[in-house]
XYZ file of C-alpha atoms in Angstrom:
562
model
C -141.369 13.992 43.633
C -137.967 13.467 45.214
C -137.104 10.553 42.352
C -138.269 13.443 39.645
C -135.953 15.660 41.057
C -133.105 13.669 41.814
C -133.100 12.121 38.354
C -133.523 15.770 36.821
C -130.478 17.207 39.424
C -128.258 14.457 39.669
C -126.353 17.218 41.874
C -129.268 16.680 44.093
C -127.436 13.853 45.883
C -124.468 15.725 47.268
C -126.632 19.425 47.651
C -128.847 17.735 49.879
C -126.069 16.023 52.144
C -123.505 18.982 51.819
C -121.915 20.156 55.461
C -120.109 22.757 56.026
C -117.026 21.203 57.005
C -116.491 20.332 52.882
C -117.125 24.060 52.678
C -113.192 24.890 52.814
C -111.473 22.118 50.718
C -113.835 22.549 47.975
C -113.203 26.410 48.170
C -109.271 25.656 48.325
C -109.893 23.375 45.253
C -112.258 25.820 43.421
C -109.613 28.519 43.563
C -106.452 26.086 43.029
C -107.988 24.942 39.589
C -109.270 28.310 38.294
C -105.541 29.290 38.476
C -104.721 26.585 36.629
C -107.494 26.549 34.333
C -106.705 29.825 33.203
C -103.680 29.932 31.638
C -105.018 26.247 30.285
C -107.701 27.445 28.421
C -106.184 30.433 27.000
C -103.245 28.352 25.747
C -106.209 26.074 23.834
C -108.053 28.467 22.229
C -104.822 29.891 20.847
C -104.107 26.232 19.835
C -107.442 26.142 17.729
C -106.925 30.147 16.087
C -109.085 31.726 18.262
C -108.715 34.614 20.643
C -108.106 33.595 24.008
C -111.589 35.116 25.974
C -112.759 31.436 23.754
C -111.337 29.284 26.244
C -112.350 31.683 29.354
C -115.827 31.558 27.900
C -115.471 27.658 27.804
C -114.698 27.676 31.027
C -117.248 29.230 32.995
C -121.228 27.618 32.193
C -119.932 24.425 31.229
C -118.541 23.957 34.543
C -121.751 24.775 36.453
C -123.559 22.355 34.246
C -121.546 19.624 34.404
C -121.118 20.163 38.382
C -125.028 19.668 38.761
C -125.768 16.823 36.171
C -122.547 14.942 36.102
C -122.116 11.988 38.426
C -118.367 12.492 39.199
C -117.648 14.727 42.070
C -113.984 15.321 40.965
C -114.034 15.959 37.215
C -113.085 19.111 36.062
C -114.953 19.797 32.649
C -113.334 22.600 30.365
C -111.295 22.802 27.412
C -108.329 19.985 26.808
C -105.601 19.857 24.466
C -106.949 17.260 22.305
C -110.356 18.467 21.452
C -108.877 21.336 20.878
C -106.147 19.869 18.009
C -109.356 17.868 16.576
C -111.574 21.333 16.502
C -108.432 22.929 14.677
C -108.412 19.831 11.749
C -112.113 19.645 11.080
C -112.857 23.691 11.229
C -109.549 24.477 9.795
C -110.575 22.441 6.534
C -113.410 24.811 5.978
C -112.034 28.438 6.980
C -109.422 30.879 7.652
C -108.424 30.496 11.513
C -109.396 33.750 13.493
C -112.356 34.623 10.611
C -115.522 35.606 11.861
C -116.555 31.743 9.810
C -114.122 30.039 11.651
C -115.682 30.898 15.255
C -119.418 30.726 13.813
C -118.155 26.820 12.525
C -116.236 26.201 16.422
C -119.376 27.251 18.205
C -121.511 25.128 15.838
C -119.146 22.486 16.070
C -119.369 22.443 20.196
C -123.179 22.672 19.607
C -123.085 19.259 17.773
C -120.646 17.897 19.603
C -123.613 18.256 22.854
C -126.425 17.185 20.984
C -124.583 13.980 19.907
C -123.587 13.458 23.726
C -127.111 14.059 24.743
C -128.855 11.877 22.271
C -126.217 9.070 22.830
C -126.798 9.395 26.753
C -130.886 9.525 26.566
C -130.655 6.615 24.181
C -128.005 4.664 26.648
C -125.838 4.274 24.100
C -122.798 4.488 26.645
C -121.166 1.501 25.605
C -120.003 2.996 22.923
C -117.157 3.492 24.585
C -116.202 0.081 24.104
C -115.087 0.365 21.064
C -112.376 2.991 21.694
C -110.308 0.787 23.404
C -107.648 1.650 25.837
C -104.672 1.195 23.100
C -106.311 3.197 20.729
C -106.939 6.008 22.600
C -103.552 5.620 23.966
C -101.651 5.142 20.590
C -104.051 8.297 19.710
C -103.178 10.299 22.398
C -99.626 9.918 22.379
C -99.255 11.262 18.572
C -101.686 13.791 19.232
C -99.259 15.279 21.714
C -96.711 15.157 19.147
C -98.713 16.814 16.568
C -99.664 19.368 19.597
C -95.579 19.668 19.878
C -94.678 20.441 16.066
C -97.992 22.620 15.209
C -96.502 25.292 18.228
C -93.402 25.779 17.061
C -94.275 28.403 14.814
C -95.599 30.430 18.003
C -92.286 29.465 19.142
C -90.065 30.367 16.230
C -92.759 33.293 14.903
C -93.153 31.604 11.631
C -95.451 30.949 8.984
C -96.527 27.545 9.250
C -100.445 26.158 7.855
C -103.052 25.431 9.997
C -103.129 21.971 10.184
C -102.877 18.421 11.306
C -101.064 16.762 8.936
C -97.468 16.253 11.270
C -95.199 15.895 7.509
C -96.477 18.849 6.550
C -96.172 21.135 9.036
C -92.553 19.867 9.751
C -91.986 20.769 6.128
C -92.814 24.300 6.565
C -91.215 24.684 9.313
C -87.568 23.362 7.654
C -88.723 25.968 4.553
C -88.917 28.572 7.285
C -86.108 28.218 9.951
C -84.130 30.799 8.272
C -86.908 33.534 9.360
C -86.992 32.330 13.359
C -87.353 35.443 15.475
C -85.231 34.958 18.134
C -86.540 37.242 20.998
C -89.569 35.205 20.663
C -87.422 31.717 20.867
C -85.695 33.031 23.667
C -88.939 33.656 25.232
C -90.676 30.568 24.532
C -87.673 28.290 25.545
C -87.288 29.962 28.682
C -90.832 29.733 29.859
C -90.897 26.439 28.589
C -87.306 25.528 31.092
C -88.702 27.823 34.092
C -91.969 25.247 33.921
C -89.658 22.307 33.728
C -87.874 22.995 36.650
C -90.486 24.865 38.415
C -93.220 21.924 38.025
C -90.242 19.401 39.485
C -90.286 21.185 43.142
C -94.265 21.193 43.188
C -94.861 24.997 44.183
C -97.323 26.988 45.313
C -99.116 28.151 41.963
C -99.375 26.200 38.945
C -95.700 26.178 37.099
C -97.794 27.811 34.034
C -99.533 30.675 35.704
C -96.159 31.772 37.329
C -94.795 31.840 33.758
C -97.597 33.821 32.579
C -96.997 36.379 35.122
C -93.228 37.038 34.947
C -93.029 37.108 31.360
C -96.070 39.564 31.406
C -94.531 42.194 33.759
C -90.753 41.437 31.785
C -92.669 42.374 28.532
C -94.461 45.273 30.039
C -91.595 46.945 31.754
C -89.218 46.687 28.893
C -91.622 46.971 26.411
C -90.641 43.885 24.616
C -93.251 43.973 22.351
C -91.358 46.342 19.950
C -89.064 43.722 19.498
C -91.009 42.027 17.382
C -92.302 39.420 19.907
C -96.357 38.111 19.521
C -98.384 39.477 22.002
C -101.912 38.380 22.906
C -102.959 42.157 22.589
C -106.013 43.526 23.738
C -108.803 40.686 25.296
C -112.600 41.800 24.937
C -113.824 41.959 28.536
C -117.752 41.172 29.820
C -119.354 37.830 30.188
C -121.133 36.266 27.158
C -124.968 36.295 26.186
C -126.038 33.210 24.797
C -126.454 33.115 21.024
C -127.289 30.598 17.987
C -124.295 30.566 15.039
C -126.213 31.316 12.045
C -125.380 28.091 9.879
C -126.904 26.406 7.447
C -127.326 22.592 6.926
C -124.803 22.183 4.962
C -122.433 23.233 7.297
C -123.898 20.938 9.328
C -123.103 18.048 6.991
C -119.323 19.073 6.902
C -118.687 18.953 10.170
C -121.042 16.005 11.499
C -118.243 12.996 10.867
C -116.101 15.412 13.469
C -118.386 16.155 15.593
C -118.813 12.382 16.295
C -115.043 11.426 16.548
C -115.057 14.891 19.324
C -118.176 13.712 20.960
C -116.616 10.038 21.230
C -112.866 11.217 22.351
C -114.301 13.468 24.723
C -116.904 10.988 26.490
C -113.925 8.181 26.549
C -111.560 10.833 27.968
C -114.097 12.046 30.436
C -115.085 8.613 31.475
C -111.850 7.029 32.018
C -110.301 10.328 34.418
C -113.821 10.280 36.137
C -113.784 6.157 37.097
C -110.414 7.164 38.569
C -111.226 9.232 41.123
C -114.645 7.160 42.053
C -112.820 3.795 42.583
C -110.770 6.206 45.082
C -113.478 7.838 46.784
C -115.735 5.119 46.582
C -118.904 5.767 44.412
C -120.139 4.794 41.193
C -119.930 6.555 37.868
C -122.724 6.515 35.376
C -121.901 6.143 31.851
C -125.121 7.305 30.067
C -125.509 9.999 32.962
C -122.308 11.302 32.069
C -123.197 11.543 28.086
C -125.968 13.767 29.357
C -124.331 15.874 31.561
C -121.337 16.496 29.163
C -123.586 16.762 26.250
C -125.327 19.423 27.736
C -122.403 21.328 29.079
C -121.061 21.036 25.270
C -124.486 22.659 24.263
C -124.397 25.462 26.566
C -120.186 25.806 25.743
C -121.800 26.491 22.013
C -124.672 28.888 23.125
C -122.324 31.164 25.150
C -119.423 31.104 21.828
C -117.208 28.867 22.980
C -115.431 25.654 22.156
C -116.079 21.607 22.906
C -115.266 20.589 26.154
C -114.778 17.360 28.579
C -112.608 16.361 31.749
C -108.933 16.853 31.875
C -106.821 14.273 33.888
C -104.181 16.670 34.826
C -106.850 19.418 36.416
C -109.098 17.024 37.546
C -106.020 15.321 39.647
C -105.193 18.652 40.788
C -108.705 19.297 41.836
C -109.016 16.090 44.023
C -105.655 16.506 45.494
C -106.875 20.342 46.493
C -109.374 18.757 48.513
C -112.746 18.618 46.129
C -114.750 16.874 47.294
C -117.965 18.278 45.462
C -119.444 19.694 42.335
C -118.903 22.836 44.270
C -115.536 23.229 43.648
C -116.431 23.515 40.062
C -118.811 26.149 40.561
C -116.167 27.982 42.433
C -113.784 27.464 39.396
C -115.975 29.108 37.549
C -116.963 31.834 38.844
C -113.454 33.047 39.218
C -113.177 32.394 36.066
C -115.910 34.787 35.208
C -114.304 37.652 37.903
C -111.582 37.230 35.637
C -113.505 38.181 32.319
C -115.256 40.738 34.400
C -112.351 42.827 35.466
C -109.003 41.658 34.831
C -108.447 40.559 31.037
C -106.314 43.838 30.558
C -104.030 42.245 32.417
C -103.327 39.741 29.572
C -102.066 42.441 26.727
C -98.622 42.060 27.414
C -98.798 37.828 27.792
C -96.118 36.699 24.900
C -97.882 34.054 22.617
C -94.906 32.059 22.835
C -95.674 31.763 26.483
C -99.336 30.183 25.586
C -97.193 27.743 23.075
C -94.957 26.948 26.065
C -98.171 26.221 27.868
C -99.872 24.084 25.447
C -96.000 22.244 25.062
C -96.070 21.555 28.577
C -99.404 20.130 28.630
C -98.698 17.683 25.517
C -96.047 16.253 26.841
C -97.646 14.687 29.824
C -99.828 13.146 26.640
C -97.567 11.246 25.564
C -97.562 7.141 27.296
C -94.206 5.610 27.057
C -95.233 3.698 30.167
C -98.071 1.953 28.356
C -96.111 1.133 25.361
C -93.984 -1.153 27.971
C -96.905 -2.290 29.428
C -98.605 -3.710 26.351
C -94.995 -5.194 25.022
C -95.107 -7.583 28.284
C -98.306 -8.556 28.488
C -100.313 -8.456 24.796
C -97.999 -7.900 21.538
C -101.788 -7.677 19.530
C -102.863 -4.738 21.985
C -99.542 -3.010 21.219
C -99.947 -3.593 17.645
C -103.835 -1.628 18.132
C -101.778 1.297 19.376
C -98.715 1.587 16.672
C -101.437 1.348 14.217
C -103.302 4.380 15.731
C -100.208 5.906 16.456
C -98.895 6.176 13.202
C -101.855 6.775 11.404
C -102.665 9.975 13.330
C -99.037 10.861 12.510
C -99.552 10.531 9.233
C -103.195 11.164 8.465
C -104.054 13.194 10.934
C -106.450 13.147 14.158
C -109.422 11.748 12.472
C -108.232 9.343 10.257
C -105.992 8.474 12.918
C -108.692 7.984 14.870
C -111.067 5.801 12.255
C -108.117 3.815 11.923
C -107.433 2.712 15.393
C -111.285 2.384 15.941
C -111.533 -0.168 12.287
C -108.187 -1.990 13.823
C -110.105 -3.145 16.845
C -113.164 -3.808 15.127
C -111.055 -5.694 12.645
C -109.007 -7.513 15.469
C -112.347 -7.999 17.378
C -113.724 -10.102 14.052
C -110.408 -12.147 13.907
C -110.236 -13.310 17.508
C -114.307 -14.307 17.511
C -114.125 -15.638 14.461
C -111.010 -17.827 15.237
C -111.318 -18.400 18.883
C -109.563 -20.310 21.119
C -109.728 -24.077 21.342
C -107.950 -27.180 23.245
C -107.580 -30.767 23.716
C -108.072 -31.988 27.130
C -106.546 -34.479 28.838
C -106.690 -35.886 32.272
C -104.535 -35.652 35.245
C -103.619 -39.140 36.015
C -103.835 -38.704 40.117
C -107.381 -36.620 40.360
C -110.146 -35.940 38.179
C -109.169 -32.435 36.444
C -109.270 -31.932 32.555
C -106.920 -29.421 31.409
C -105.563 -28.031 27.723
C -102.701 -30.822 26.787
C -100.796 -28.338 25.200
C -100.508 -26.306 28.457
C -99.875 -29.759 31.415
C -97.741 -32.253 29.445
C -99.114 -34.133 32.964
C -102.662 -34.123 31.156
C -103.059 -37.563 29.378
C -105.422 -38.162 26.396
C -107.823 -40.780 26.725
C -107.202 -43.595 23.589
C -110.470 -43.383 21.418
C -111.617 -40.797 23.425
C -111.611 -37.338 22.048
C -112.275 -34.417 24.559
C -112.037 -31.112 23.488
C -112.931 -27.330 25.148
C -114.705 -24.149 22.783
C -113.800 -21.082 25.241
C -116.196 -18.403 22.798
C -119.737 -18.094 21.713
C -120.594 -20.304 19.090
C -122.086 -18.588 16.079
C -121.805 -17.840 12.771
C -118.794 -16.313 12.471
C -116.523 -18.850 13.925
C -118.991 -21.887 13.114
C -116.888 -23.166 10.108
C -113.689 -22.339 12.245
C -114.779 -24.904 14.812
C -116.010 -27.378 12.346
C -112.317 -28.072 11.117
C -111.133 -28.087 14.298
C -113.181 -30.974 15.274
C -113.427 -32.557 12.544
C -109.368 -32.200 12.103
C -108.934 -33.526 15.588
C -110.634 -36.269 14.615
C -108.803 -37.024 11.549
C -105.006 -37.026 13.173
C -105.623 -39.085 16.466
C -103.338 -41.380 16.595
C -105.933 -43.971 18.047
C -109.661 -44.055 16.179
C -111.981 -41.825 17.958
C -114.895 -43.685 19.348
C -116.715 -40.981 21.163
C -116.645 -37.105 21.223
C -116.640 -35.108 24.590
C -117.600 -31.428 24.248
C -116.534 -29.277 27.507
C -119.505 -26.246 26.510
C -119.026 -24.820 30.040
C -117.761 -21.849 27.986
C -120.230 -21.525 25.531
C -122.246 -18.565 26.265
C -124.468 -18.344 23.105
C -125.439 -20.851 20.240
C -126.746 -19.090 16.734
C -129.066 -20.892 13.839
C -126.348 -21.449 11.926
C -123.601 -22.605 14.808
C -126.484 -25.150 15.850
C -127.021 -26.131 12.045
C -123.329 -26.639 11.800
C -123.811 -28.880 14.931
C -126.529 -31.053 13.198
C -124.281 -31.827 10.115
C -121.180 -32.753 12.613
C -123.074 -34.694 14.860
C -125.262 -36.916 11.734
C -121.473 -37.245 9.862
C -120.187 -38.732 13.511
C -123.166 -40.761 13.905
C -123.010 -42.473 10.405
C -119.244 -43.576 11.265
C -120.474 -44.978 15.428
C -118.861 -41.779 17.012
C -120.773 -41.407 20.048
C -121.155 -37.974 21.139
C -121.514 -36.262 24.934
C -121.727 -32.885 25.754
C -120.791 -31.845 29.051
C -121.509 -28.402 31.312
C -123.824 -26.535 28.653
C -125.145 -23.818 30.270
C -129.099 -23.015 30.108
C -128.999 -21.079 27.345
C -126.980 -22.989 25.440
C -129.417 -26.155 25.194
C -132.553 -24.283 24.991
C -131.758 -23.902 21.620
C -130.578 -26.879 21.256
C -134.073 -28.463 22.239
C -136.063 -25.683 20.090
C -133.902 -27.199 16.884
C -134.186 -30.761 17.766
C -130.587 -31.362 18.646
C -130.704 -31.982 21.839
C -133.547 -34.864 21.387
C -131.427 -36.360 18.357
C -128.972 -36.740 20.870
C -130.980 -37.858 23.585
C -130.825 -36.368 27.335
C -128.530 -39.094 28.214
C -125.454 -37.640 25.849
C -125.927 -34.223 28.098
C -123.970 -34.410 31.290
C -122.754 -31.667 34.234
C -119.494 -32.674 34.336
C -116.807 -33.810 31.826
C -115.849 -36.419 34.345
C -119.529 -37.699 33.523
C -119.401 -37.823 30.661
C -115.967 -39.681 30.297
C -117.785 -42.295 32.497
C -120.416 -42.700 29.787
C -118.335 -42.894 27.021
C -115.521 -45.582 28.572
C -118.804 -47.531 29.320
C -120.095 -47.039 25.638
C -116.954 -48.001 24.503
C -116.420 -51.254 26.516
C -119.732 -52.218 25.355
């Protein structure tokens, strides 16, 4: 009954050990991240077109779900910045933001975004992750953050811009429509965007974007700057939710199903990557498919209770951990203030400048943006850094899901190219020991005359089975002495296909007919099991397979002298 339970309640692991000494630092970290959270998920439902109790709402159930299914103790589940710029492109496509339709499509959009989690995690399909690479999401990422940038200067300036993705343009509208910048709003935004700067440098004691929130809400109040002609949020519906189901139809369904899988994807990759973080620094393991389950569900309940897709956020999850969380219960704690703060205090947010939010949502992109792992990838793999231009410019260009679609088909594209043309070497022999290395590599590793000995470091299948052909066949053609026998290193074959082993058969009968003798030397088990179920390995005879390439060079300089 225990098993039933703790594989229901994945919480169940730290309830049942929980002492009262982690009472206080998850309390401290509770409270530290609701103050950060706030502002934070205002500032993103703003940054989709919807009224700021959104993100609140997001903010509160989610949490407490997460906190008792997820396996990461540290993550802190709520709205982010990029979810929120992909909600904006795919609902914004199909109605007018801040329309009763546009929330109905959000909620429905969270709601799919949940069940795709959940089926993905039930079905284990958690290495789906895979294929988001760490160069695409990075490259995607860092021109999200731009995109982030550009689409709040209109809060900024107070000007007309269109809802939308597209970075050319919104930059065009905003060139047609410099002329009409309000500048008590400018002057508002820039400061709180400088006072967060500078303010977030000497590490105080609330977060730089709360403090921001509050002194431009009492400036605004006490000199009444909203007659100036400066955005404010205006009056924020109080109460907690009641969960509800959008009335949608299937059609809508259809629309919004090719984003609901790019959110569902981001989110999980995002989610996954913060939450390994803090486990290889605490010390305990993360579960992949556990996670898709936990955040699927929290995304389901985000939809129920109107709100908007969630997952983990690096920045409040750090801030959580360094706080002292050391539990799920710190994420309860967040949210429940959270929901005090719907309760009684969202009157308190009438006079909070929009430009402040846009500040907000500024300051948040810009830690988005990974300069550091464009240097990285220029070191140490040009083809990785090509991965993330490609993503990179494509979002700029085409927006977050294209841009996305693009940097996954790059790496599948780059994944085909490098199996299907994998790498190969000659080996030669040290002359003082017996070690076989890549010639091209040890200019000390000698070539054996008549002796070819060459290395496959892939699987050998179909794919790259015509590839190796001509490589062995070519090698064979440009020695400089007549080959007389054929060493295969397989020690880093991991599979052999039908048509990889049929490929085999026609090289090794074409060798034959001309008196190449052929060895094969550190196949694994695998490897020659289907080599015996096709015959190949008794054409050859058991004699021609060897552990060792050293062994095999024995047998062929014997075959050779005759």
């Amino acid at each position: 009954m225990k098993a039933v339970i703790h594989g229901l309640l994945p919480a169940n692991h730290w309830l049942r050990d929980y002492r009262q000494a982690l009472l206080r630092p998850d309390l401290t970290a509770g409270l530290t991240t609701a103050v950060m959270l706030i502002p934070q998920s205002m500032a993103y439902a703003m940054l989709i077109g919807l009224s700021p109790e959104v993100g609140l709402y997001a903010s509160i159930v989610p949490l407490i779900v997460y906190a008792l299914l997820g396996s990461s103790r540290q993550l802190a589940v709520g709205p982010v910045a990029i979810l929120a710029l992909m909600t904006a492109a795919s609902v914004g496509a199909h109605a007018s933001p801040g329309s009763a339709d546009y929330l109905t499509l959000v909620i429905l959009l969270a709601l799919m975004v949940g069940v795709l989690q959940l089926l993905m995690g039930v079905l284990r399909f958690g290495f789906l992750v895979n294929f988001l690479s760490h160069p695409v999401v990075s490259g995607f990422s860092s021109a999200a953050a731009i995109v982030i940038i550009v689409g709040q200067l209109k809060n900024l300036l107070n000007i007309e811009v269109p809802n939308t993705d597209q970075l050319l343009v919104m930059l065009g509208a905003i060139l047609r429509h410099l002329d009409h910048t309000h500048l008590p709003t400018l002057l508002v935004g820039i400061s709180s965007l400088a006072f967060m700067m500078v303010l977030k440098g000497w590490k105080p004691l609330f977060p730089a974007a709360l403090t921001a929130m509050v002194i431009a809400t009492v400036f605004t109040w006490l000199f009444d700057l909203g007659q100036t002609g400066i955005a404010l949020v205006g009056p924020v519906p109080g109460g907690l939710p009641w969960p509800a189901l959008p009335d949608v139809d299937a059609g809508s369904v259809l629309l919004l199903a090719p984003s609901a899988l790019a959110i569902a994807l981001v989110g999980f990759v995002e989610a996954i990557s913060v939450a390994k973080v803090f486990a290889r620094k605490n010390r305990y393991d993360i579960q992949a498919n556990r996670e898709l389950v936990a955040l699927g569900i929290a995304n389901i309940t985000s939809g129920l209770f109107r709100a908007m897709p969630v997952t983990g956020g690096f920045s409040r999850t750090a801030v959580n951990a360094a706080a002292g969380g050391r539990t799920g219960l710190a994420s309860i704690i967040t949210a429940l203030v959270i929901a005090l703060v719907l309760m009684f205090f969202t009157s308190l947010f009438y006079y909070l400048p929009k430009a402040v939010l846009a500040a907000t949502i500024i300051m948040a992109a810009l830690t988005l943006i990974d300069l550091h792992e464009v240097r990285h990838l220029y070191r140490i793999k040009r083809s990785d850094l090509a991965l993330l231009a490609i993503t990179f410019i494509a979002t700029l260009l085409s927006g977050v899901e294209y841009g996305i679609l693009a940097g996954i088909s790059a790496s599948l594209v780059w994944f085909v190219v490098r199996t299907t043309r994998p790498h190969t070497a000659v080996l030669g022999k040290f002359p003082d020991r017996d070690v076989f290395r890549n010639i091209r590599r040890h200019p000390r590793a000698q070539t054996i005359p008549g002796i070819l000995m060459v290395r496959i470091d892939a699987q050998f299948y179909f794919g790259n089975a015509s590839f190796l052909r001509e490589f062995i066949c070519g090698q064979i053609k440009t020695a400089s002495v007549p080959v007389q026998a054929l060493i295969i290193d397989a020690g880093s074959v991991t599979q052999l296909d039908s048509s990889a082993d049929a490929v085999l058969h026609e090289i090794f009968e074409e060798l034959a007919q001309r008196g190449i003798a052929i060895y094969i030397a550190e196949a694994i088990g695998p490897v020659i099991d289907v080599m015996k179920r096709s015959g190949l390995y008794q054409q050859l005879g058991a004699d021609h397979f060897t552990w060792t390439v050293k062994e095999a060079l024995e047998l062929a300089q014997r075959k050779i002298a005759g």
